[in-house]
Short mmCIF file of C-alpha atoms and ligand atoms in Angstrom, two decimals:
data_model
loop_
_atom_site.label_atom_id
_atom_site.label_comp_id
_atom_site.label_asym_id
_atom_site.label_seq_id
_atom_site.Cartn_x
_atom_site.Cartn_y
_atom_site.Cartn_z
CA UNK W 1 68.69 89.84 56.40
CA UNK W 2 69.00 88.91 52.53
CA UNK W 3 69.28 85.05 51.88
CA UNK W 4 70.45 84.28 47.94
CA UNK W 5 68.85 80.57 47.47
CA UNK W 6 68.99 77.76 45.35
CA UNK W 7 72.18 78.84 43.86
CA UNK W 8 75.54 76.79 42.92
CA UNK W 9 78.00 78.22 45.19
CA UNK W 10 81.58 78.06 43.62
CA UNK W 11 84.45 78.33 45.82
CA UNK W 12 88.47 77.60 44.96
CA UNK W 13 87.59 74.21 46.59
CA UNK W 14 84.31 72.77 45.57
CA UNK W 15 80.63 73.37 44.37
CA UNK W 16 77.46 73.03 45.77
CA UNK W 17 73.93 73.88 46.21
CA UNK W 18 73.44 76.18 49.12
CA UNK W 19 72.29 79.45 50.23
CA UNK W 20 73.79 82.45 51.57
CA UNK W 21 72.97 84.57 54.35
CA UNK W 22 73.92 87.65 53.82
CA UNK W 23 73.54 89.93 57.40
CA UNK W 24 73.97 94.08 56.62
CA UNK W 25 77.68 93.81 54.55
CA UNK W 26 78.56 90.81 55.61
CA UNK W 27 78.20 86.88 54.82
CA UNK W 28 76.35 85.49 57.94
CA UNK W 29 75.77 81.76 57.23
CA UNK W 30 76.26 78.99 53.80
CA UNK W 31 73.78 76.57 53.78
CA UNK W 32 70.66 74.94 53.99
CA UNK W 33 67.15 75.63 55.68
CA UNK W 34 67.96 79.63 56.15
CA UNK W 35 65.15 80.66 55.10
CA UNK W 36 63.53 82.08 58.81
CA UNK W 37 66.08 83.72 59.05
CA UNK W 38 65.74 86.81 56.41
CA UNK W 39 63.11 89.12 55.02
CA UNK W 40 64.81 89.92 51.48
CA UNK W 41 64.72 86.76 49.53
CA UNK W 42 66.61 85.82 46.08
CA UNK W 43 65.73 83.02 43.77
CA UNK W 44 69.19 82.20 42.34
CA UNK W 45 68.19 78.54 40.90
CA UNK W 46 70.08 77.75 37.41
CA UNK W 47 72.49 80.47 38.12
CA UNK W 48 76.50 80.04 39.85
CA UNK W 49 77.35 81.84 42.58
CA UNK W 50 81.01 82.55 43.07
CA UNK W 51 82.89 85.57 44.91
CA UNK W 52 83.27 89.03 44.14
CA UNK W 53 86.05 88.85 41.94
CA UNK W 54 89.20 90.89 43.14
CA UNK W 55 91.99 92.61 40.73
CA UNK W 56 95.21 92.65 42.24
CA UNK W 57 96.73 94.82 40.00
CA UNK W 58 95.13 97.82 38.19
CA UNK W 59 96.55 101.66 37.18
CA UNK W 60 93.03 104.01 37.83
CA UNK W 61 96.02 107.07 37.62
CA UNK W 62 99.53 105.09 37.58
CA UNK W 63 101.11 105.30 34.09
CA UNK W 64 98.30 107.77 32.81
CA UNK W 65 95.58 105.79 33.86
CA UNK W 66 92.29 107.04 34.29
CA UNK W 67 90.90 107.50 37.70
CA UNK W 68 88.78 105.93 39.92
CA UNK W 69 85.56 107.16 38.32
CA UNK W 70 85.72 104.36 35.56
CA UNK W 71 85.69 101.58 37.91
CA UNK W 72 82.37 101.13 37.03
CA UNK W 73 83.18 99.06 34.24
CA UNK W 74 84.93 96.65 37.00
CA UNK W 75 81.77 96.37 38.82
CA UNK W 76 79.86 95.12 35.86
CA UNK W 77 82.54 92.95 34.92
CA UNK W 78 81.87 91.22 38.38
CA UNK W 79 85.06 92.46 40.08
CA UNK W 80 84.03 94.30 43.73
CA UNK W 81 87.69 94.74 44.89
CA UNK W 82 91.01 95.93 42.64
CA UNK W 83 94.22 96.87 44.56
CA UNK W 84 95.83 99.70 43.05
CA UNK W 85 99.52 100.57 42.40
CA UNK W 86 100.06 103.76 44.40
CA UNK W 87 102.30 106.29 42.26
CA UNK W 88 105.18 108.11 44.70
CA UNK W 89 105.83 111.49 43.46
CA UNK W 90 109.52 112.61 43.66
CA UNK W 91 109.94 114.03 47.26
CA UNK W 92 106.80 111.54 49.00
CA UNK W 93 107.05 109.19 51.56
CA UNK W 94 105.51 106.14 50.61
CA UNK W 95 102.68 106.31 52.85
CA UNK W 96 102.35 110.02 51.80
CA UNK W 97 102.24 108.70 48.02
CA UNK W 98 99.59 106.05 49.52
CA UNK W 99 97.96 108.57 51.40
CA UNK W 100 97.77 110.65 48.75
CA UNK W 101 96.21 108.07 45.70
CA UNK W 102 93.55 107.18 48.73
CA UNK W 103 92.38 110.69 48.33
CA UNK W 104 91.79 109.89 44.37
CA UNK W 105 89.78 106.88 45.29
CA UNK W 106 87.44 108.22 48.37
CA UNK W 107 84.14 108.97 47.64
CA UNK W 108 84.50 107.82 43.46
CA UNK W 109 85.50 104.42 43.37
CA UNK W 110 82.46 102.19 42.77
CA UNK W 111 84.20 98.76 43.98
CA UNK W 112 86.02 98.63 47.41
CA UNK W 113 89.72 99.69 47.01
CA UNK W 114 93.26 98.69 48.42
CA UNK W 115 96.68 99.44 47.54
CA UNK W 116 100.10 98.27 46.77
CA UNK W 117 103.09 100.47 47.17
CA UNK W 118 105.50 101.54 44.41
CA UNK W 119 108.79 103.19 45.05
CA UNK W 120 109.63 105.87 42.11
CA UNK W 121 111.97 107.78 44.01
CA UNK W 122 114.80 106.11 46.08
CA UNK W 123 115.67 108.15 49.06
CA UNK W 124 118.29 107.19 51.77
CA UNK W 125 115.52 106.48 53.85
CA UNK W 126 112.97 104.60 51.67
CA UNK W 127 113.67 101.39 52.50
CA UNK W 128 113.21 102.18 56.41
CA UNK W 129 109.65 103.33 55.40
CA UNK W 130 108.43 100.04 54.80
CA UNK W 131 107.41 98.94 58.46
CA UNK W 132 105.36 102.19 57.76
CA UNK W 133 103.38 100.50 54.91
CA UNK W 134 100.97 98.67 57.46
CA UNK W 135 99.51 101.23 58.94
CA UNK W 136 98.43 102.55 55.66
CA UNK W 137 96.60 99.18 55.04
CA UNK W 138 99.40 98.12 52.34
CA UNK W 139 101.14 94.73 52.25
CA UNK W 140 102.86 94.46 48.82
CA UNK W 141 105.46 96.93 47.53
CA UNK W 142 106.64 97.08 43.97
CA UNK W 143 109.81 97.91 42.35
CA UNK W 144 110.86 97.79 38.23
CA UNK W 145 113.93 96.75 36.80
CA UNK W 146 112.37 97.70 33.74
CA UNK W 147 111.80 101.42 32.27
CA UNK W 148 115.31 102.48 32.48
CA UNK W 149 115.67 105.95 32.20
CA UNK W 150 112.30 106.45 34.13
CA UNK W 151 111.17 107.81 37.64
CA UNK W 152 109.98 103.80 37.86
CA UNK W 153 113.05 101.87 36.91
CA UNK W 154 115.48 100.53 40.13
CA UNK W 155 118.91 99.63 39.94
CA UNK W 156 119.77 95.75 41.86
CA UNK W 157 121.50 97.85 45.06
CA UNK W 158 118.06 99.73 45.41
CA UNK W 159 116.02 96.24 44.83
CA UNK W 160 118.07 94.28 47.27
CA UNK W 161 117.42 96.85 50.10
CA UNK W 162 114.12 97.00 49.62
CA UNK W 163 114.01 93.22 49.03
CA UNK W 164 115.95 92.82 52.44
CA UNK W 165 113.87 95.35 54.79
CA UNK W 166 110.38 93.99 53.12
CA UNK W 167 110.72 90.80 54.82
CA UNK W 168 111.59 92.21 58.21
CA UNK W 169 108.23 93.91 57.98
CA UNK W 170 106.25 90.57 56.47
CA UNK W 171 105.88 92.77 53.30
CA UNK W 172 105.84 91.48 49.72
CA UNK W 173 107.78 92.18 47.26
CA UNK W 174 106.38 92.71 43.65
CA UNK W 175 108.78 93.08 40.81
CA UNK W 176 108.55 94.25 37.16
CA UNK W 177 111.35 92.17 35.41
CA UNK W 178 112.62 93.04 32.16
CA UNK W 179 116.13 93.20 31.35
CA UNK W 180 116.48 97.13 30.42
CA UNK W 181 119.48 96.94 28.68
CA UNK W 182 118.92 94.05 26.49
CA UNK W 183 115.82 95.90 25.84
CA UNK W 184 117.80 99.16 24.57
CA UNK W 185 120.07 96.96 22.96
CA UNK W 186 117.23 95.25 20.64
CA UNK W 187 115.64 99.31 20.28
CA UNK W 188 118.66 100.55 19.08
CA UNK W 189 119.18 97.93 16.54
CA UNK W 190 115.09 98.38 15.62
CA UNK W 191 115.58 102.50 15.32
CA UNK W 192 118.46 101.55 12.93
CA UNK W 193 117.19 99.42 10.72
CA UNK W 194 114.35 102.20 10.60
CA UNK W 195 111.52 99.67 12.26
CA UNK W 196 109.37 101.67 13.59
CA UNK W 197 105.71 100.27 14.06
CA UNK W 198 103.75 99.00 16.52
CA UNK W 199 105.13 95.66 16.66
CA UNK W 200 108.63 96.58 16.89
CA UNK W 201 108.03 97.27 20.49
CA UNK W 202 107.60 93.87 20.94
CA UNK W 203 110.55 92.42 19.20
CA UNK W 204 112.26 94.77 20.99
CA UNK W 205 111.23 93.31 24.20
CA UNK W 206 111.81 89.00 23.31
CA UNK W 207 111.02 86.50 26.08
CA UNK W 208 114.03 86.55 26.64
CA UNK W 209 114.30 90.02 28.34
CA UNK W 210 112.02 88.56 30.79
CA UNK W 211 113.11 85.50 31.29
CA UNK W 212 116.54 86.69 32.20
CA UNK W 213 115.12 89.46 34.45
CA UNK W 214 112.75 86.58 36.50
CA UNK W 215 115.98 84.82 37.18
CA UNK W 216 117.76 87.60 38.39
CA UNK W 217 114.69 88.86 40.73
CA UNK W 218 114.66 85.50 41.97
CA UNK W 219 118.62 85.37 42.46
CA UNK W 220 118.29 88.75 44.34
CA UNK W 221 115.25 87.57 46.89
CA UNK W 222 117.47 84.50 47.35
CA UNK W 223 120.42 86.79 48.35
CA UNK W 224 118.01 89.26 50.64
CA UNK W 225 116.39 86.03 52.14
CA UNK W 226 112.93 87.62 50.84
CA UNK W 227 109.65 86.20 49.13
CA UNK W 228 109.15 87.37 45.68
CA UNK W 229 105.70 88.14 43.35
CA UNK W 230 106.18 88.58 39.86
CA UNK W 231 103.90 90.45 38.41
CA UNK W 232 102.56 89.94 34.62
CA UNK W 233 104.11 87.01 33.70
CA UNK W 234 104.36 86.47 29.95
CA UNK W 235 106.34 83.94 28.89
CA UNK W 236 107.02 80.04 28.99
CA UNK W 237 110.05 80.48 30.50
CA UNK W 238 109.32 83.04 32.90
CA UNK W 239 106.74 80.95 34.22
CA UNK W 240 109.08 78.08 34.66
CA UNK W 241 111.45 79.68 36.22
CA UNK W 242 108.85 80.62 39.18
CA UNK W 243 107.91 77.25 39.28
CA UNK W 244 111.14 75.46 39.40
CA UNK W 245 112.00 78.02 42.20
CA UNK W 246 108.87 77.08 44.46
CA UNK W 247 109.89 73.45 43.67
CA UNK W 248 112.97 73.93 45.14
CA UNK W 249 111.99 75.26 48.20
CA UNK W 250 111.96 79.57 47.80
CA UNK W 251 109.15 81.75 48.32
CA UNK W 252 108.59 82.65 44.83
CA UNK W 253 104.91 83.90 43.56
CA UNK W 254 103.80 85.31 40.11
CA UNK W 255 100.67 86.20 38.47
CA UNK W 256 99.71 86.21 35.07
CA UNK W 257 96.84 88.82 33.32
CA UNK W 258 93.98 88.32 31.05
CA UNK W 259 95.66 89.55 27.78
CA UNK W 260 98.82 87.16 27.88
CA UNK W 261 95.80 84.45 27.44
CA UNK W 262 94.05 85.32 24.52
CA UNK W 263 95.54 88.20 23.02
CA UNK W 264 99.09 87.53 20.40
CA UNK W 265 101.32 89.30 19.07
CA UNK W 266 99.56 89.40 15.68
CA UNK W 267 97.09 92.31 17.14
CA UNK W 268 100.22 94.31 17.55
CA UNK W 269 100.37 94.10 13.74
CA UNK W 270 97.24 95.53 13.03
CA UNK W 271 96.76 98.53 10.45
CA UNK W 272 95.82 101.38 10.75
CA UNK W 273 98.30 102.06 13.93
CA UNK W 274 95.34 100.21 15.45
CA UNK W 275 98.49 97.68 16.82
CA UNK W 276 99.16 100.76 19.17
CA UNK W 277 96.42 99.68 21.36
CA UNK W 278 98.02 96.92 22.33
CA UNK W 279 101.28 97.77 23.60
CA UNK W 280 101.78 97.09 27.28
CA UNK W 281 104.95 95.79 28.89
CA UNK W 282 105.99 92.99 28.83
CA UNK W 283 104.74 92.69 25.69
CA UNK W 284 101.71 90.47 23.96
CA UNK W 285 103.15 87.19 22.95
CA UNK W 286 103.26 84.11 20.72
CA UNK W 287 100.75 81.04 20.84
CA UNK W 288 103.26 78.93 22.37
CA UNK W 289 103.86 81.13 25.35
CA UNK W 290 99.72 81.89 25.76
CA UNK W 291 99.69 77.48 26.26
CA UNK W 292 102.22 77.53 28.17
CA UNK W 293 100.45 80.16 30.89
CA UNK W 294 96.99 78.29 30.71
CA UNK W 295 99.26 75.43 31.53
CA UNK W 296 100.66 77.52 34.42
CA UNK W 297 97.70 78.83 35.96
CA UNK W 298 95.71 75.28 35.66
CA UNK W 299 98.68 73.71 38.08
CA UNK W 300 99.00 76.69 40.01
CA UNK W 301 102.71 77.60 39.04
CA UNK W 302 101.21 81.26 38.93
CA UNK W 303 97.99 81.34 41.03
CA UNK W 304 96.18 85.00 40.03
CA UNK W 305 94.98 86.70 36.90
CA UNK W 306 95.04 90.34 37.03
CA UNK W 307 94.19 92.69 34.79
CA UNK W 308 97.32 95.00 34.49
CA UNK W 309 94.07 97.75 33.75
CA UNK W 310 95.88 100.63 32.85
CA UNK W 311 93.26 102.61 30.46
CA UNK W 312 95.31 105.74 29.09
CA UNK W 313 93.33 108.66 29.57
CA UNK W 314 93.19 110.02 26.02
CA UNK W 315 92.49 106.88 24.98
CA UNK W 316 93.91 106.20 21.54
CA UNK W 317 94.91 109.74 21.14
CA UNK W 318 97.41 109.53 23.62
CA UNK W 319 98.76 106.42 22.08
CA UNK W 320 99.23 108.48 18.89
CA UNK W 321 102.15 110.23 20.65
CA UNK W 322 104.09 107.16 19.41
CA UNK W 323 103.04 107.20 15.75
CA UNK W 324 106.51 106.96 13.79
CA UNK W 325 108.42 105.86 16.88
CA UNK W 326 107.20 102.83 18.86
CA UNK W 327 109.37 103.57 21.84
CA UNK W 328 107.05 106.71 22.53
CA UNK W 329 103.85 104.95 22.93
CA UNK W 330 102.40 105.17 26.25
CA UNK W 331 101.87 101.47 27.67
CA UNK W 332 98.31 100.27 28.70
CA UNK W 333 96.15 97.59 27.85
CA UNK W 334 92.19 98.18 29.88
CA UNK W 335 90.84 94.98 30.68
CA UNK W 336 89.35 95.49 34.29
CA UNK W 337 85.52 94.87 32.52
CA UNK W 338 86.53 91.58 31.28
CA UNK W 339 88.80 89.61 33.25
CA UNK W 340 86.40 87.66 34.60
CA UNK W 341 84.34 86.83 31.63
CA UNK W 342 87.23 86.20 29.50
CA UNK W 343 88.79 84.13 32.36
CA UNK W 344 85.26 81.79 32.36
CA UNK W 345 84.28 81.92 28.28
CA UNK W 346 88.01 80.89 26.97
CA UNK W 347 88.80 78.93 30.34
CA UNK W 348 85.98 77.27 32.16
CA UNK W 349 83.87 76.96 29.35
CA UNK W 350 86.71 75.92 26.77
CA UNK W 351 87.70 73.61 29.53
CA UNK W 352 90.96 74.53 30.23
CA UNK W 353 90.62 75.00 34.36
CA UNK W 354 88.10 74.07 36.42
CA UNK W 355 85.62 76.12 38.20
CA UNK W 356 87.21 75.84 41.23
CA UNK W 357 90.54 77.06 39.79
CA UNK W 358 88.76 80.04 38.11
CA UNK W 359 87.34 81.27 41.74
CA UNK W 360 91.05 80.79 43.33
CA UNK W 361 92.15 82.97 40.01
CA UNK W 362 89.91 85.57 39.64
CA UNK W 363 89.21 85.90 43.45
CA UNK W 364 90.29 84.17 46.55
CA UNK W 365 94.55 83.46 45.41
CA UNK W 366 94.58 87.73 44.63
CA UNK W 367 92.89 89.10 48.20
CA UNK W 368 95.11 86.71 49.98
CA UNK W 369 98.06 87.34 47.82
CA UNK W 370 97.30 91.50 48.72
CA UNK W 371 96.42 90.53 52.03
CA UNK W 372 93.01 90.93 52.41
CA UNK W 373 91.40 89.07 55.08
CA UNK W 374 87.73 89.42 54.41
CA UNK W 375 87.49 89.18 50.72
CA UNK W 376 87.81 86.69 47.65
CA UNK W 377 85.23 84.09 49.57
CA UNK W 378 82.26 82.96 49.70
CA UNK W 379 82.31 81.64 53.86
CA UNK W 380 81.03 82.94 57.17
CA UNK W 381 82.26 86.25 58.03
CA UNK W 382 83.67 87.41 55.00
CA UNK W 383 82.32 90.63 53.37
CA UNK W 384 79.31 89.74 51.17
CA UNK W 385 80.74 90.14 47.59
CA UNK W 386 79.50 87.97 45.23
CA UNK W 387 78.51 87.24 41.68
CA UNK W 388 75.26 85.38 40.46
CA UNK W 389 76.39 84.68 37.59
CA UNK W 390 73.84 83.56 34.41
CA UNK W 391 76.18 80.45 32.42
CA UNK W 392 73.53 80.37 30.12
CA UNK W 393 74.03 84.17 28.28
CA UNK W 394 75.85 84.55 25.04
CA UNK W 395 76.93 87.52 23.75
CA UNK W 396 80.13 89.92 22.68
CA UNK W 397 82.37 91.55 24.74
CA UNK W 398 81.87 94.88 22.46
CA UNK W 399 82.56 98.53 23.06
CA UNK W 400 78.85 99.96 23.90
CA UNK W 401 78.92 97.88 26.70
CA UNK W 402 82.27 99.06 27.72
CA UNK W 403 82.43 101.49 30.91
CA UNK W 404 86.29 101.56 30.78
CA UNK W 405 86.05 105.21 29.55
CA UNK W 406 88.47 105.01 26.54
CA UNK W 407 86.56 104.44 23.45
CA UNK W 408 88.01 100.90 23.04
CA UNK W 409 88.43 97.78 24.85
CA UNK W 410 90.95 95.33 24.62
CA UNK W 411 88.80 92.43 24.09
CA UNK W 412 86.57 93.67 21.24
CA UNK W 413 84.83 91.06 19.70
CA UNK W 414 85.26 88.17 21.85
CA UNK W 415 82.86 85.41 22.98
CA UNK W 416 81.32 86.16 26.24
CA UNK W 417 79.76 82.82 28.15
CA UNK W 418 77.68 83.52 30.72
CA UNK W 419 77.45 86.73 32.44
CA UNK W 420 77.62 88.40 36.13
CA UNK W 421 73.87 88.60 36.41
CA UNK W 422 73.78 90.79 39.72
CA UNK W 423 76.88 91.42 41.12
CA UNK W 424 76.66 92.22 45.16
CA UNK W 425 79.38 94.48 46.69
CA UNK W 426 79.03 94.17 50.92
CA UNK W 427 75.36 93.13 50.42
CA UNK W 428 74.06 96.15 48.13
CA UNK W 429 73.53 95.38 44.45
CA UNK W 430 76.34 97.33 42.52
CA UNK W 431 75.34 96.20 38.72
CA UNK W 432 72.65 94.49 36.86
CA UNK W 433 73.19 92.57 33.73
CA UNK W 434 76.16 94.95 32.18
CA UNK W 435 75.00 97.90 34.27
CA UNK W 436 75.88 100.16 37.15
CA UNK W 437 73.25 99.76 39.58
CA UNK W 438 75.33 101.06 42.69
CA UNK W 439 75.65 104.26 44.10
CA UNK W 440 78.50 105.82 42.61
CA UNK W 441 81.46 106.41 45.68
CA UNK W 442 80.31 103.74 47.35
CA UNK W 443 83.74 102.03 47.51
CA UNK W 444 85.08 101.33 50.38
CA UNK W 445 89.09 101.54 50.95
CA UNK W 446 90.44 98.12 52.30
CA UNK W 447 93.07 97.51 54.37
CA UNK W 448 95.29 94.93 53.86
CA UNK W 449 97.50 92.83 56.39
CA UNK W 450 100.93 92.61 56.40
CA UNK W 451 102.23 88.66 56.14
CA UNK W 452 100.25 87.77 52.81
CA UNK W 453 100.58 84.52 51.09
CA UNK W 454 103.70 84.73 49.90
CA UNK W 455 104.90 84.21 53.68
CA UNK W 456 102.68 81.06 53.85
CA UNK W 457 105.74 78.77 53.60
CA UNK W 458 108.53 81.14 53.73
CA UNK W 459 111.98 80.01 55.31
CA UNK W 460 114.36 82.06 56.12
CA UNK W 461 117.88 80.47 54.51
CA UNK W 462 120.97 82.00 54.08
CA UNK W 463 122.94 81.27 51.05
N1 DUC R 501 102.98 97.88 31.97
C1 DUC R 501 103.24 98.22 33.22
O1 DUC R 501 104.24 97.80 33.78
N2 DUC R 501 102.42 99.07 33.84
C2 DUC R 501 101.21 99.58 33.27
C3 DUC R 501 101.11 99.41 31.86
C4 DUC R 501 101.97 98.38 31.26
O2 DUC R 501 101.79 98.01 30.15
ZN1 ZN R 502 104.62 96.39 35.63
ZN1 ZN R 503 101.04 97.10 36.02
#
């Protein structure tokens, strides 16, 4: 058995000096006086200890995505699990779409895997092939109101049945809100006026877009009886409208990602085209909005940060398809390396949450939002994923470090405090000090329970 000693052990709760136990893949014992107990023995004194860090949200091969083989760079980055968005191809069952985006991940991913469900292609049947989902490990399924004119984009009857069977099944529902037609409204008047850049494709996606769209998933779950997750939350009032909806008693979840923090809208303005990197949806924002969600996830009104990693294969090549037109540009922001160090150099270290709320963030809030029972803690029977992590290390987040695979990351430049000094996926060392130590494949595919958080307090009302 390996014991890890002398370490402080974060969890979303409290800190303490302690040791681990770690017995084959799993976390036998946190304590004290372990030490008879194992023949592998690591000094961690001076260093943090929290959990594996686990992405709820990443595209290796959703929205041109590259695969599995770059999730490398998550490992060094500290993150052992990410839960995928499984594409359905026109004419797929869900579970074969699942079924089928497993096959990608088998045998390449370097962190453990899981998956959410996303419905592209509306059949008569569909919704009936959600009580399917859990035997193909899946809890969460995800629907757009966005990307009109798309295989992604859902019209409200669609939503609402989906909405309505998902609870019968204790799955949850994700939804991408934007308001699609206010968001061809504002193109149209862009294209006119011959506005064309980069940055247009914000302005032609205002908070307000989302905002609206956030109220009108929420109306919908209220009128299927269902819980709700946002996903990528972006915008003050968003966010409040999430919040003021738990307040009042509904089962309403959201999440926020790494770039909404730190990145604005003035690196869509960039020369060069270089703006083009940054185009996601929803869109980078303002200041204001970037408070206002460090406000959010400090209380808890949104209790993950994902990545959103969706690193275009092509890299900036392919965003080049939308030079002279910003409504072709692919959207994709990476950021699977350095959610976690972003999340601890401008959060824990700027001190604007607490260590304890960056474990629930980064870790323990996402594998029980996904539903995944032995992951995101640091605790007696739980797979051995974990992080020593060195506070002490300064550096920059810069591009030869990057394992992302693109030839650019999002966070270029940026502070990095501290750093994942060995990062442990189910008790095997997986990276060392920015590199892949692991064996690459050996990724395990997770399955997830059905009845994730978002059921924790759910009610059934009727309007
Ligand atoms: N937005 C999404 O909804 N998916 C992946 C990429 C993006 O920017
Ligand atoms: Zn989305
Ligand atoms: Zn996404």
């Amino acid at each position: 058995m390996k014991l890890i000693k002398n370490g402080i052990i974060l969890t979303a709760e409290t800190e303490f000096e302690g040791d681990i136990l770690v017995d084959g893949e799993v976390i036998r014992a946190v304590g004290r006086g372990l030490d008879g107990l194992a023949d592998d023995i690591i000094d961690a004194s001076g260093k943090y200890i929290f959990p594996g860090g686990v992405d709820e949200h990443t595209h290796f091969g959703s929205f041109g995505g590259r695969l599995f083989e770059t999730t490398e760079a998550a490992a060094v980055g500290g993150t052992t699990t990410v839960v995928d968005f499984a594409p359905q191809d026109k004419g797929d069952s869900l579970g074969a779409a699942i079924e089928k985006h497993a096959a990608r991940a088998a045998g390449v991913s370097c962190v453990d895997f899981g998956f959410h469900s996303m419905v592209m292609d509306m059949q008569a049947d569909t919704a009936d092939q959600l009580k399917e989902l859990p035997e193909h490990g899946v809890s969460c399924v995800k629907m757009f109101m966005a990307y009109k004119g798309t295989p992604f984009y859902m019209e409200d009857a669609s939503i609402l049945k989906v909405m309505n069977e998902s609870r019968r099944h204790g799955i949850t529902m994700m939804v991408h809100a934007e308001n699609p037609d206010m968001i061809s409204f504002y193109t149209e008047r862009l294209k006119a006026e011959g506005r064309l850049e980069p940055i247009s494709h914000a302005f032609s996606r205002p908070p307000v877009t989302e905002e609206e769209a956030v109220r009108h998933a929420i109306v919908m779950a209220r009128v299927a009886e269902a819980p709700l997750f946002i996903v990528h939350v972006s915008t003050r009032g968003a966010m409040e409208a999430i919040r003021d909806a738990y307040a009042g008693g509904q089962s309403v979840y959201g999440e926020t990602c790494t770039h909404y923090l730190v990145l604005d809208t003035s690196f869509l303005a960039l020369p060069d085209f270089e703006g083009a990197k940054y185009v996601c949806a929803p869109p980078l924002r303002t200041r204001e909005h970037q408070q206002a969600l460090w406000e959010g996830i400090d209380k808890g009104w949104l209790n993950a940060v994902s990545s959103d990693h969706c690193a275009l294969a092509g890299g900036f090549e392919t965003k080049k398809e939308g030079l002279g037109d910003f409504t072709k540009i692919p959207n994709g922001i990476p950021g699977v390396q350095n959610r976690i160090s972003v999340l601890w150099s401008q959060g824990v270290a700027k001190g604007r949450i607490s260590k304890q709320r960056f474990v629930d963030l980064i870790a323990t809030a996402p594998a029980k939002n996904s539903g995944l029972a032995k992951k995101g803690q640091i605790a007696p029977g739980f797979d051995a994923d974990f992080v020593i992590f060195d506070p002490g290390y300064r550096g920059i987040m810069t591009q030869k470090d990057n394992l992302e695979g693109i030839g650019y990351g999002a966070f270029e430049g940026f502070e990095m405090i501290g750093r994942p000094e060995q990062v442990f996926l189910r008790g095997m060392l997986i990276a060392e000090n920015g590199r892949f130590t692991g064996r690459k494949g050996c990724g395990r595919r997770i399955f997830a329970k059905p009845y994730a958080a978002a059921y924790d307090h759910y009610r059934s009302e009727p309007l």
